[in-house]
mmCIF file of C-alpha atoms in Angstrom:
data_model
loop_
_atom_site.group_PDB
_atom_site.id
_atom_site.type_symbol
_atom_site.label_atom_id
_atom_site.label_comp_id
_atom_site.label_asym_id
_atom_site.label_seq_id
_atom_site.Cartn_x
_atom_site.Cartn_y
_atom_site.Cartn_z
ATOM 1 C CA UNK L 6 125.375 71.230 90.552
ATOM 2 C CA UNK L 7 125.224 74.731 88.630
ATOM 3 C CA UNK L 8 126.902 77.420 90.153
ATOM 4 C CA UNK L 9 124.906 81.210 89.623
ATOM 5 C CA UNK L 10 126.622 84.010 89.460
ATOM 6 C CA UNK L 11 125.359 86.694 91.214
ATOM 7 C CA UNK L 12 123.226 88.404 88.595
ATOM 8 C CA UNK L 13 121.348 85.106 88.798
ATOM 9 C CA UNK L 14 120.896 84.974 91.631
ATOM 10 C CA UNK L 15 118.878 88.469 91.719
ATOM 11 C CA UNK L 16 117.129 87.398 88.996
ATOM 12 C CA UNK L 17 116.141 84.555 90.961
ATOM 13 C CA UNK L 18 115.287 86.207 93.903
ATOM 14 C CA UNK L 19 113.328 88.888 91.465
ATOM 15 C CA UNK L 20 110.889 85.676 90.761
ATOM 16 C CA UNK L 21 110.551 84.495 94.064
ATOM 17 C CA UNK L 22 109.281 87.724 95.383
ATOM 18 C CA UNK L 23 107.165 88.412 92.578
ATOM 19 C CA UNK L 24 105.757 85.033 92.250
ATOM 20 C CA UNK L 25 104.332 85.030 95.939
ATOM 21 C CA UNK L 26 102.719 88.726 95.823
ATOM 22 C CA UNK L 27 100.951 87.975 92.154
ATOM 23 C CA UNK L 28 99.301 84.555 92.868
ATOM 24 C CA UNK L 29 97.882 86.034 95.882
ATOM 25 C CA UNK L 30 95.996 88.194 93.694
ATOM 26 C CA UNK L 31 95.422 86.332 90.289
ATOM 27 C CA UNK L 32 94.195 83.333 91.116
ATOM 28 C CA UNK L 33 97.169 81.825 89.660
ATOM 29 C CA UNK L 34 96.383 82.949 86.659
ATOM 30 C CA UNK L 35 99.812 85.273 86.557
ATOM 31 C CA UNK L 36 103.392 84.291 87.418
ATOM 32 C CA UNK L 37 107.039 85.886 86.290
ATOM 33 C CA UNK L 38 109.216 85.577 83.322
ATOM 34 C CA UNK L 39 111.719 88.024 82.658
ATOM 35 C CA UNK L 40 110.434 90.711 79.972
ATOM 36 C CA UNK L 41 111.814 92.991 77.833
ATOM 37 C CA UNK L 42 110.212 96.189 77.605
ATOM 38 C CA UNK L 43 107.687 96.166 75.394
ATOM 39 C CA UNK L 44 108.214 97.529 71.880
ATOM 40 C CA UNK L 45 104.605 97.157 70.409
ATOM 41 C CA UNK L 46 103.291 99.337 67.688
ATOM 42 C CA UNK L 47 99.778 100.367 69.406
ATOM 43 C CA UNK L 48 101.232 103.635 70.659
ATOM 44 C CA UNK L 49 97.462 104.988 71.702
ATOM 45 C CA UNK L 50 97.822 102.748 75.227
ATOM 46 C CA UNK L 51 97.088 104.064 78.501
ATOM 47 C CA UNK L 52 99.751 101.795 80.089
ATOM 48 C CA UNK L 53 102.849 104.081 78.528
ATOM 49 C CA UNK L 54 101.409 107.739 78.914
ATOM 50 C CA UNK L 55 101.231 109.997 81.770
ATOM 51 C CA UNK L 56 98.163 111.758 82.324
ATOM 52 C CA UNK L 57 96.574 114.658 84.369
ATOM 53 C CA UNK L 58 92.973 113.144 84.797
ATOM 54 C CA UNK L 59 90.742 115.400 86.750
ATOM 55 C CA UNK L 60 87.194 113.329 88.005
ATOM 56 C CA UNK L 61 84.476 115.623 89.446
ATOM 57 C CA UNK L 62 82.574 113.571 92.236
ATOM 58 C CA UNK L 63 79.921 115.454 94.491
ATOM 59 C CA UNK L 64 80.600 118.983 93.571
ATOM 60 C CA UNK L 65 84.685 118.620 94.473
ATOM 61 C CA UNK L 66 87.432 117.894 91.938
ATOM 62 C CA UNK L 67 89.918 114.888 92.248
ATOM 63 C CA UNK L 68 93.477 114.247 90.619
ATOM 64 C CA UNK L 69 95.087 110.710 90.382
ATOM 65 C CA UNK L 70 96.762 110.177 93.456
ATOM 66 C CA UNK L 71 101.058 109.920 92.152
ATOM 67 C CA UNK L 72 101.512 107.722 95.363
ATOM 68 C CA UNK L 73 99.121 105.014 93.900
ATOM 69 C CA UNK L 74 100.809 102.287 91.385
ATOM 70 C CA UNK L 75 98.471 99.558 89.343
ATOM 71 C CA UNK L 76 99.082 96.456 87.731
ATOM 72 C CA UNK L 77 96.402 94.923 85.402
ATOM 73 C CA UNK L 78 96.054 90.756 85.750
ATOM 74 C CA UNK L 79 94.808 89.029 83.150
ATOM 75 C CA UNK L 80 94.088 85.381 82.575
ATOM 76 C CA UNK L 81 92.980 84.384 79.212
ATOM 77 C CA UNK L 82 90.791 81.714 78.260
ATOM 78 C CA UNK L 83 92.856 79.741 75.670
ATOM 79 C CA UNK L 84 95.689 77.291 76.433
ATOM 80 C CA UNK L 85 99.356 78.427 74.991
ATOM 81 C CA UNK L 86 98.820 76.273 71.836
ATOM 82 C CA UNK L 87 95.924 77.266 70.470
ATOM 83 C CA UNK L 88 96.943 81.022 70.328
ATOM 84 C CA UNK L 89 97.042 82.561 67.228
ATOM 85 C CA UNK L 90 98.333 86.156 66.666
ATOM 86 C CA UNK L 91 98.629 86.254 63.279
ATOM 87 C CA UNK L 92 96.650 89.273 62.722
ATOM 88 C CA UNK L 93 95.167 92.096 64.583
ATOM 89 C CA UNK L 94 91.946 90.215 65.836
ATOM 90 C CA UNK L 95 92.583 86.874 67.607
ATOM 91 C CA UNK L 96 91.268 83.942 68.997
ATOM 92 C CA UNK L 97 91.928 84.799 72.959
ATOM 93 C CA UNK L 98 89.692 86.967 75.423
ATOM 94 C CA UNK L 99 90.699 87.778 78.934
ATOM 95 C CA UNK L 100 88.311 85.954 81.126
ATOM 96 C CA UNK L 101 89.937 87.022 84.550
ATOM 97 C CA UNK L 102 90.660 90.524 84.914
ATOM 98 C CA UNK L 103 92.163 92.342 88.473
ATOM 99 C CA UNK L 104 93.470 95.729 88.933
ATOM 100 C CA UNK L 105 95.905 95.742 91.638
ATOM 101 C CA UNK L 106 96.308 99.013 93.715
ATOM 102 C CA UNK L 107 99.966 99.646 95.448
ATOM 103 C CA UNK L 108 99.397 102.506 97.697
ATOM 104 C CA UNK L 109 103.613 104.156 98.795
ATOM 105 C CA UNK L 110 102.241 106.003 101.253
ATOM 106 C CA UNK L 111 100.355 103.656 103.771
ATOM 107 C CA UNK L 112 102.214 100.802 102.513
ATOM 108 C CA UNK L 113 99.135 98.775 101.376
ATOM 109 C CA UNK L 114 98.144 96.433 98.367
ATOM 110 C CA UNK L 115 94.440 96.534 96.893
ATOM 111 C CA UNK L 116 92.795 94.213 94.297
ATOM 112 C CA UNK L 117 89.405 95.048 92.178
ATOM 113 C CA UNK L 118 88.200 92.159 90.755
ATOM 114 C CA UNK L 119 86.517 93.607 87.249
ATOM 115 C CA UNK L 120 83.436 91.508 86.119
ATOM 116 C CA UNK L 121 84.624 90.276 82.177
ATOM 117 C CA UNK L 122 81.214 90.480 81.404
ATOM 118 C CA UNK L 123 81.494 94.386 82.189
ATOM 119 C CA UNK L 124 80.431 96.566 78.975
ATOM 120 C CA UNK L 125 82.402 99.241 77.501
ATOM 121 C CA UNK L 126 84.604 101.124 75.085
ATOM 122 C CA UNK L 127 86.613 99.177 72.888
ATOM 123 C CA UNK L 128 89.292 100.527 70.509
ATOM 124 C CA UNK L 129 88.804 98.668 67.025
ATOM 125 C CA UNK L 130 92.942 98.432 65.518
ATOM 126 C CA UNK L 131 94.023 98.356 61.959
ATOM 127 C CA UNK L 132 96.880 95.833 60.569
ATOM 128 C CA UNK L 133 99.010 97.914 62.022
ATOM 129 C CA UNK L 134 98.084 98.076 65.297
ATOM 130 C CA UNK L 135 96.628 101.573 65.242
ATOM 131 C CA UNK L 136 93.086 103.145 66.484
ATOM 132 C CA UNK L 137 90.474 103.477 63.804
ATOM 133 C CA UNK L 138 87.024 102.958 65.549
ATOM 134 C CA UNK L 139 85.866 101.991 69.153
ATOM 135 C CA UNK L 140 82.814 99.932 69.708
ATOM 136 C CA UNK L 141 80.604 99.083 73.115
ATOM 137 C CA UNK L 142 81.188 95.314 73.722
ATOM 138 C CA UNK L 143 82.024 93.250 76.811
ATOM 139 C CA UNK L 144 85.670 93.665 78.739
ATOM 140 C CA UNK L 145 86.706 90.231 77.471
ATOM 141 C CA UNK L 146 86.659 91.420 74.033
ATOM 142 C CA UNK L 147 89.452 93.905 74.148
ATOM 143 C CA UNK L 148 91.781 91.197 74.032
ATOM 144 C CA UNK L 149 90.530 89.968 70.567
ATOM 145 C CA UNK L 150 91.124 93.356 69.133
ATOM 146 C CA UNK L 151 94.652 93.154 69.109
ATOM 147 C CA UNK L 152 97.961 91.074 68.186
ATOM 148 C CA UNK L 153 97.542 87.906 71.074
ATOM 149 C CA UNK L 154 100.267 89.517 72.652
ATOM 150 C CA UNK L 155 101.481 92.555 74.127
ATOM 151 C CA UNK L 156 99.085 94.760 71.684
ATOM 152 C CA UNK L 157 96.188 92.753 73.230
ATOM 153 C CA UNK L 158 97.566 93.188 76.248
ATOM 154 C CA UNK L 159 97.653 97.142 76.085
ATOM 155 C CA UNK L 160 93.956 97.268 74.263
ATOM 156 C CA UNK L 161 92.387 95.789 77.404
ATOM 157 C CA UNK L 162 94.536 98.253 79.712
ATOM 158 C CA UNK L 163 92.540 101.309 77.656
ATOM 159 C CA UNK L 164 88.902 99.396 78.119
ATOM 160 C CA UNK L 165 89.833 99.094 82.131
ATOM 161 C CA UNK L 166 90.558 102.818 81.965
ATOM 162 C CA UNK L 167 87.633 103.636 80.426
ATOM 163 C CA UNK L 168 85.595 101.549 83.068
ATOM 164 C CA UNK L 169 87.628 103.836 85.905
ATOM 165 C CA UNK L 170 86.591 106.594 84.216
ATOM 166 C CA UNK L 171 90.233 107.608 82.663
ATOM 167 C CA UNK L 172 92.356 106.545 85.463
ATOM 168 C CA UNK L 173 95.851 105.319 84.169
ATOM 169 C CA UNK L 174 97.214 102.055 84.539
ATOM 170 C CA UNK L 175 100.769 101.175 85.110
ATOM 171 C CA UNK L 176 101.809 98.042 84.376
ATOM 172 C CA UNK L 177 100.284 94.876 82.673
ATOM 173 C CA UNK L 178 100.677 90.992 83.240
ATOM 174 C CA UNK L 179 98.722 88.609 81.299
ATOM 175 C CA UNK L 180 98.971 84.597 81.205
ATOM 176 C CA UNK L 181 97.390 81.706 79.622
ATOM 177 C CA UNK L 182 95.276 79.043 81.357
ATOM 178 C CA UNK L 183 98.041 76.270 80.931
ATOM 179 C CA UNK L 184 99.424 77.804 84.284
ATOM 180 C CA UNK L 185 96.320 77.172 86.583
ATOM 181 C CA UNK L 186 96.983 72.845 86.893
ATOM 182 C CA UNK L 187 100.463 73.446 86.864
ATOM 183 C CA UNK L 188 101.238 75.739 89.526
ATOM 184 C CA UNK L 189 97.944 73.887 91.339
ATOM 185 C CA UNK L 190 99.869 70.845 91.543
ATOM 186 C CA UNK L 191 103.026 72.448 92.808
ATOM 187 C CA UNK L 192 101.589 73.107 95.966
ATOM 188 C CA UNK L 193 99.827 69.719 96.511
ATOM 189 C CA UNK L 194 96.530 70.975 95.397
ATOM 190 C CA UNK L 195 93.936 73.191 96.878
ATOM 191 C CA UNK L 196 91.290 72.260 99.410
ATOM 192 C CA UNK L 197 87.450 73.901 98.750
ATOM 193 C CA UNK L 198 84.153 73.298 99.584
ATOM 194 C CA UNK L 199 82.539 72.406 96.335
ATOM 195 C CA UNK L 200 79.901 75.596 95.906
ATOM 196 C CA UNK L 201 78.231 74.107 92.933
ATOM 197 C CA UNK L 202 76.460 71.204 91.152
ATOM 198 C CA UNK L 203 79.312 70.134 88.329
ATOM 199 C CA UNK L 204 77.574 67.024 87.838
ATOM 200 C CA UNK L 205 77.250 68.092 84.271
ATOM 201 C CA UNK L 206 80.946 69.000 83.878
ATOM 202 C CA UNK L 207 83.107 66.900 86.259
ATOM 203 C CA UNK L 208 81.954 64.293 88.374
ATOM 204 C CA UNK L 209 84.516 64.839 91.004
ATOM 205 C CA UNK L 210 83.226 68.168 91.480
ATOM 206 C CA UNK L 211 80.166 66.876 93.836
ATOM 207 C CA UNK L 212 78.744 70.040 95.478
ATOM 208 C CA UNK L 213 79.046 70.769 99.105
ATOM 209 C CA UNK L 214 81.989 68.586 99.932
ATOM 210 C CA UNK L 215 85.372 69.570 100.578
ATOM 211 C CA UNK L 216 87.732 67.919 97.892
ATOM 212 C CA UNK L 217 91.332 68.582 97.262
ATOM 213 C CA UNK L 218 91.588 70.381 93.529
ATOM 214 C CA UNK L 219 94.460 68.785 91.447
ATOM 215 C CA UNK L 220 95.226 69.233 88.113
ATOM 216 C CA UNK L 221 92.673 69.937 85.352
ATOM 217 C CA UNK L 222 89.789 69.600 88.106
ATOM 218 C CA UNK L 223 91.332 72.819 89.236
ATOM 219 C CA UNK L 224 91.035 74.371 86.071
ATOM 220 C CA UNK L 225 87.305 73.073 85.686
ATOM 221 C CA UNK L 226 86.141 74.746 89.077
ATOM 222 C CA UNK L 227 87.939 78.292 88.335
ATOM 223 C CA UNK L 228 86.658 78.241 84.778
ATOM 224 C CA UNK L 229 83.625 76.791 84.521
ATOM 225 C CA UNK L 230 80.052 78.326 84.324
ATOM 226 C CA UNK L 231 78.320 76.800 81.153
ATOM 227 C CA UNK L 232 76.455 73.926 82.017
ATOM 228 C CA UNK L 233 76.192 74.976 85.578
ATOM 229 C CA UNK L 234 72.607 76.302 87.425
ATOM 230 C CA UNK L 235 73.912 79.282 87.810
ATOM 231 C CA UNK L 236 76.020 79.947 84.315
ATOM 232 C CA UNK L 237 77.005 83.870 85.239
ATOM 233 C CA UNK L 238 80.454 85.462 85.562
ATOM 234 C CA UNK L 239 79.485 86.861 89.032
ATOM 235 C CA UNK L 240 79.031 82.988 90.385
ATOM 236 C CA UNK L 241 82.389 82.291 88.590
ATOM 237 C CA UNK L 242 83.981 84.855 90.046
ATOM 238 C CA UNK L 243 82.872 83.665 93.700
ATOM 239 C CA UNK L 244 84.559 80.735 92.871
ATOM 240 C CA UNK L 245 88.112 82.472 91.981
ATOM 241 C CA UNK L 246 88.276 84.217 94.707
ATOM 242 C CA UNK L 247 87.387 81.276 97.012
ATOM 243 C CA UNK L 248 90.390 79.316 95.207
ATOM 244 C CA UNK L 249 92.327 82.575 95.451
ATOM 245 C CA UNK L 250 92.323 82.302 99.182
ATOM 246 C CA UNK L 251 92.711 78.767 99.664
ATOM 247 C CA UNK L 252 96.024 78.939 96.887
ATOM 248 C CA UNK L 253 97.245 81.820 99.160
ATOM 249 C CA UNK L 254 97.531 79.890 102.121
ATOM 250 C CA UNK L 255 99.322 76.346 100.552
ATOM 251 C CA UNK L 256 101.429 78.687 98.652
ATOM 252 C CA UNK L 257 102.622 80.189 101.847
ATOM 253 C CA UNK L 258 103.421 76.702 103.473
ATOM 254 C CA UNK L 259 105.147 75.301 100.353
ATOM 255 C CA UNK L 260 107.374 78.501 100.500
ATOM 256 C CA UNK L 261 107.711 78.183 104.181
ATOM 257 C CA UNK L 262 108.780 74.482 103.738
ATOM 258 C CA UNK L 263 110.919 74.634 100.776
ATOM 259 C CA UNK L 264 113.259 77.900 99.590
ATOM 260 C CA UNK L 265 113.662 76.628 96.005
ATOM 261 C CA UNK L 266 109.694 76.004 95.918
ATOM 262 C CA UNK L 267 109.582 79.688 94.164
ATOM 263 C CA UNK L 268 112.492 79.863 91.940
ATOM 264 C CA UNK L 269 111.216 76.340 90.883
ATOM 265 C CA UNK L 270 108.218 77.155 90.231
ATOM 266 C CA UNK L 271 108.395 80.679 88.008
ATOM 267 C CA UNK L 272 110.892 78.559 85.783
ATOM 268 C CA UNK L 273 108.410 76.111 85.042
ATOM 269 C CA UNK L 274 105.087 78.930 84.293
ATOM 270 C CA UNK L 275 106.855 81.797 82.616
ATOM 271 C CA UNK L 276 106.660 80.410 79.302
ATOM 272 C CA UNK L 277 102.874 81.452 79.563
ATOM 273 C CA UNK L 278 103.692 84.823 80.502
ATOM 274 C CA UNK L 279 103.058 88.364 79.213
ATOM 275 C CA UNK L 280 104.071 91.925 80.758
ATOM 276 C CA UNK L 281 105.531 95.188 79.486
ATOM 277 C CA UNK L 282 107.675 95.140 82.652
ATOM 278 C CA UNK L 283 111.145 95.199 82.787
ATOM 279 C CA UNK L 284 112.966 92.750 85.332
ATOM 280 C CA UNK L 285 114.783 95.782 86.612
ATOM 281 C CA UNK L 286 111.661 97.600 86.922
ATOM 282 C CA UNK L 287 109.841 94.645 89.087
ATOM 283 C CA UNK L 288 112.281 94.655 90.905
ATOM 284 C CA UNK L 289 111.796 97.680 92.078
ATOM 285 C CA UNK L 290 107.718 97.308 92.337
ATOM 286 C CA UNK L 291 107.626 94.268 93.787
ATOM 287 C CA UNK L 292 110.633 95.121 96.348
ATOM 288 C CA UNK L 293 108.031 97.536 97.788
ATOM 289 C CA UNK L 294 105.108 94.986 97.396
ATOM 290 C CA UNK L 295 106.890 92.594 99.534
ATOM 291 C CA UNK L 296 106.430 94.607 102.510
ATOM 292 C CA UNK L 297 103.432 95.991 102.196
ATOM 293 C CA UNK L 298 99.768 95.214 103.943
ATOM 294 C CA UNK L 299 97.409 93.276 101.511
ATOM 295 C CA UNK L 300 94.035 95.219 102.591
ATOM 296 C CA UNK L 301 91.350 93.359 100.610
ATOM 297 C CA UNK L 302 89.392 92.219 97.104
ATOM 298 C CA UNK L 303 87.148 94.717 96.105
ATOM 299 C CA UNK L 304 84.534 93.962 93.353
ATOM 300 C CA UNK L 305 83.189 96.738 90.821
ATOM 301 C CA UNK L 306 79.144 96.922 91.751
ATOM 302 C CA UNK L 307 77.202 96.855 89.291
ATOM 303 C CA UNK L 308 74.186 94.730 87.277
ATOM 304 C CA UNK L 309 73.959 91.797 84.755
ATOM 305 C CA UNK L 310 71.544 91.748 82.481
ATOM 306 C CA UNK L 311 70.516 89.450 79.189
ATOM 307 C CA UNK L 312 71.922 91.411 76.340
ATOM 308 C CA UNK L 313 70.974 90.182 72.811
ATOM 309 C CA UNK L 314 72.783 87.125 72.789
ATOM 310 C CA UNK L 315 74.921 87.236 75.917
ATOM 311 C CA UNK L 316 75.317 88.456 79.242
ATOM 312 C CA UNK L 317 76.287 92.320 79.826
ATOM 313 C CA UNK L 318 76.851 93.803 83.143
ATOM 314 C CA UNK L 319 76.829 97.493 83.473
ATOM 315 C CA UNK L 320 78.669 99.298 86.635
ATOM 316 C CA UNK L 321 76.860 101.045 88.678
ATOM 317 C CA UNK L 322 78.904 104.278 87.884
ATOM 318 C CA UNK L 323 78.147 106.560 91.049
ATOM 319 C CA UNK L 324 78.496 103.328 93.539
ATOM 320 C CA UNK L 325 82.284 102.747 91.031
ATOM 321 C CA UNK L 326 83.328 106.580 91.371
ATOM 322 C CA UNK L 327 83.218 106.413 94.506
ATOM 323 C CA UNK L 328 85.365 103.260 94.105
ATOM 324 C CA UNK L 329 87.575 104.666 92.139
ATOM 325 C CA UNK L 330 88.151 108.567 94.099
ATOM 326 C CA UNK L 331 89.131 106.254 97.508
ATOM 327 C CA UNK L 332 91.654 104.393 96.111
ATOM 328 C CA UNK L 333 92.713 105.932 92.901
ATOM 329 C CA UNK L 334 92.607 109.537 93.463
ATOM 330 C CA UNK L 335 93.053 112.250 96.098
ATOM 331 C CA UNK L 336 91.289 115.777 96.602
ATOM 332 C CA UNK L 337 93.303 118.584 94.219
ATOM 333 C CA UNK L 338 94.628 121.667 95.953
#
C-alpha cells in the first residue's frame, strides 16, 4: 500500500470536497484536477480583472455585490480526442454552460443555467490570442474563438459577462464529454423517467419509463436533441437538470458508503479538466462551499426563435436584470 504524505493528503481531500459541490451543479460535466494558474496570452478576459460595474435598474443604481463569488461550468461537446487547438479557432463549443453564485454573507450557493443557444457578443482573436473584432453569434460559439483550452475557456467567460450585462466572473472550469459515462458509472448509474421519444437515437431510451442510465446511454439522454420531437436546447436542458438531481442524490450515497469513492473518482476524470484555479485557491473556495446552503437552479428567461439557419434565443433583458441585481449586485451608497 502507498503511504501519502501529508501534502497528499490535502490535495486529496482538496478533490473530494470539490468533486461533491461541482457535480451537484454541472451535471457531471465538471470534476477536479489540480491546475496551475493559468498563463494564457488573451489578456482582454473578464475572469482576471477587477471591475467597478455600475447597472441602473428602475431609476436606482447597483454595484457588484464583493460578497458574491462565481464560477463558470462548462461542458463541451467533443470527446478529449478529437480536440484540436492548433490554432485560434477550434473544433469544440460549450454546449452546457452554468454560472454558479457563492454568496459569504448568507452562506448560500446559486446556479443559472445559461441557454447555449443564447445570442450575443463574441470577441473574434488573432493568432495570438488578442481582440480584433466581436461578432453577434450564439453562446456556444465563444469557445471556437479561441485556443481549445484555457483561451477558449476565458472567451466564453467575456460572452457570459456580456449576457449579465458586465458582471465579472471569477473563476472558470470547463470539461469534455468523456467524463459524463465515466463518472455515471461510478455511482451505479442514474435512475430517470425517460421524458422523451429516443426511438430514433437509442432504443433503450423508451419514453415514460424509469430506466437506470449507464454508460454512453447516459451521455445520449444529457446530450441529445437532434432527431428528437422536440430538437431545442430548452427541452435538453430539462433533461440536465433532471439527471442533475438524480446524480446528486447517488453521488451522495456512494460518498456516504465509501470514503475513497471521491478521491477515486477525481483521479480517474481530471484528465478532461480545465480551470484557471489554483489548488491552493480551491481550496479556499470550495472550503467555504462545503458548508454552505445550495438555494436553487435558476434559468435565464428568455425566447427561442428560428434564426437563419439555427436556433437563437434572446434573454428577456428586463425579466434577466432583475436576475442579475438579486443575486449579483447590491444597492450603492
Amino acid at each position: 500500500m502507498i503511504k501519502l504524505n501529508s501534502r497528499q493528503r490535502r490535495i486529496i481531500r482538496i478533490g473530494a470536497v470539490i468533486l461533491l459541490i461541482v457535480l451537484i451543479f454541472a451535471l457531471a460535466f465538471i470534476l477536479l484536477r489540480h491546475w496551475e494558474q493559468t498563463k494564457g496570452v488573451f489578456s482582454g478576459s473578464s475572469s482576471n480583472t477587477s471591475t467597478d460595474s455600475i447597472l441602473e435598474y428602475q431609476g436606482e443604481e447597483f454595484v457588484e455585490n464583493n460578497n458574491i463569488e462565481t464560477i463558470l461550468l462548462m461542458g463541451l461537446d467533443k470527446f478529449s480526442e478529437e480536440v484540436d487547438n492548433s490554432s485560434y479557432t477550434n473544433n469544440q463549443q460549450s454546449d452546457f454552460v452554468m454560472l454558479l453564485a457563492i454568496d459569504n454573507a448568507k452562506k448560500s450557493c446559486t446556479a443559472v443555467h445559461i441557454n447555449r443557444d443564447t445570442i450575443t457578443d463574441i470577441n473574434v482573436l488573432g493568432v495570438a490570442g488578442q481582440k480584433i473584432d466581436t461578432v453577434k453569434g450564439q453562446l456556444a460559439l465563444s469557445y471556437a474563438y479561441g485556443d481549445g483550452d484555457k483561451v477558449s475557456c476565458r472567451n466564453t467567460v467575456d460572452s457570459v459577462s456580456n449576457i449579465i450585462f458586465g458582471a465579472h466572473i471569477d473563476h472558470y472550469i470547463s470539461l469534455t464529454m468523456d467524463a459524463v459515462p465515466v463518472f455515471n458509472d461510478m455511482v451505479g448509474g442514474v435512475e430517470v423517467e425517460v421524458l422523451d421519444d429516443f426511438s430514433n437515437i437509442d432504443e433503450t431510451l423508451v419514453k415514460g419509463e424509469k430506466i437506470t442510465l449507464l454508460g454512453d446511454h447516459a451521455l445520449n439522454y444529457v446530450r441529445s436533441r437532434y432527431n428528437l420531437e422536440d430538437s431545442t436546447n430548452g427541452r435538453r436542458m430539462e433533461r440536465q437538470k433532471q439527471y442533475l438531481n438524480a446524480l446528486y442524490n447517488k453521488t451522495k450515497l456512494c460518498i456516504q458508503n465509501n470514503e475513497e469513492f471521491i478521491a477515486k473518482s477525481a483521479l480517474e476524470i481530471s484528465e478532461y479538466m480545465v480551470s484557471d484555479c489554483s489548488v491552493t485557491r480551491l481550496q479556499e473556495i470550495m472550503e467555504k462551499v462545503s458548508s454552505y446552503e445550495f438555494t436553487e437552479i435558476k434559468t435565464l428567461p428568455g425566447e427561442s426563435k428560428m434564426g437563419a439557419e439555427f436556433v437563437e434565443f434572446y434573454v428577456d433583458e428586463e425579466a434577466t436584470k432583475k436576475l442579475v441585481v438579486d443575486l449579483l449586485f447590491k444597492l450603492k451608497e
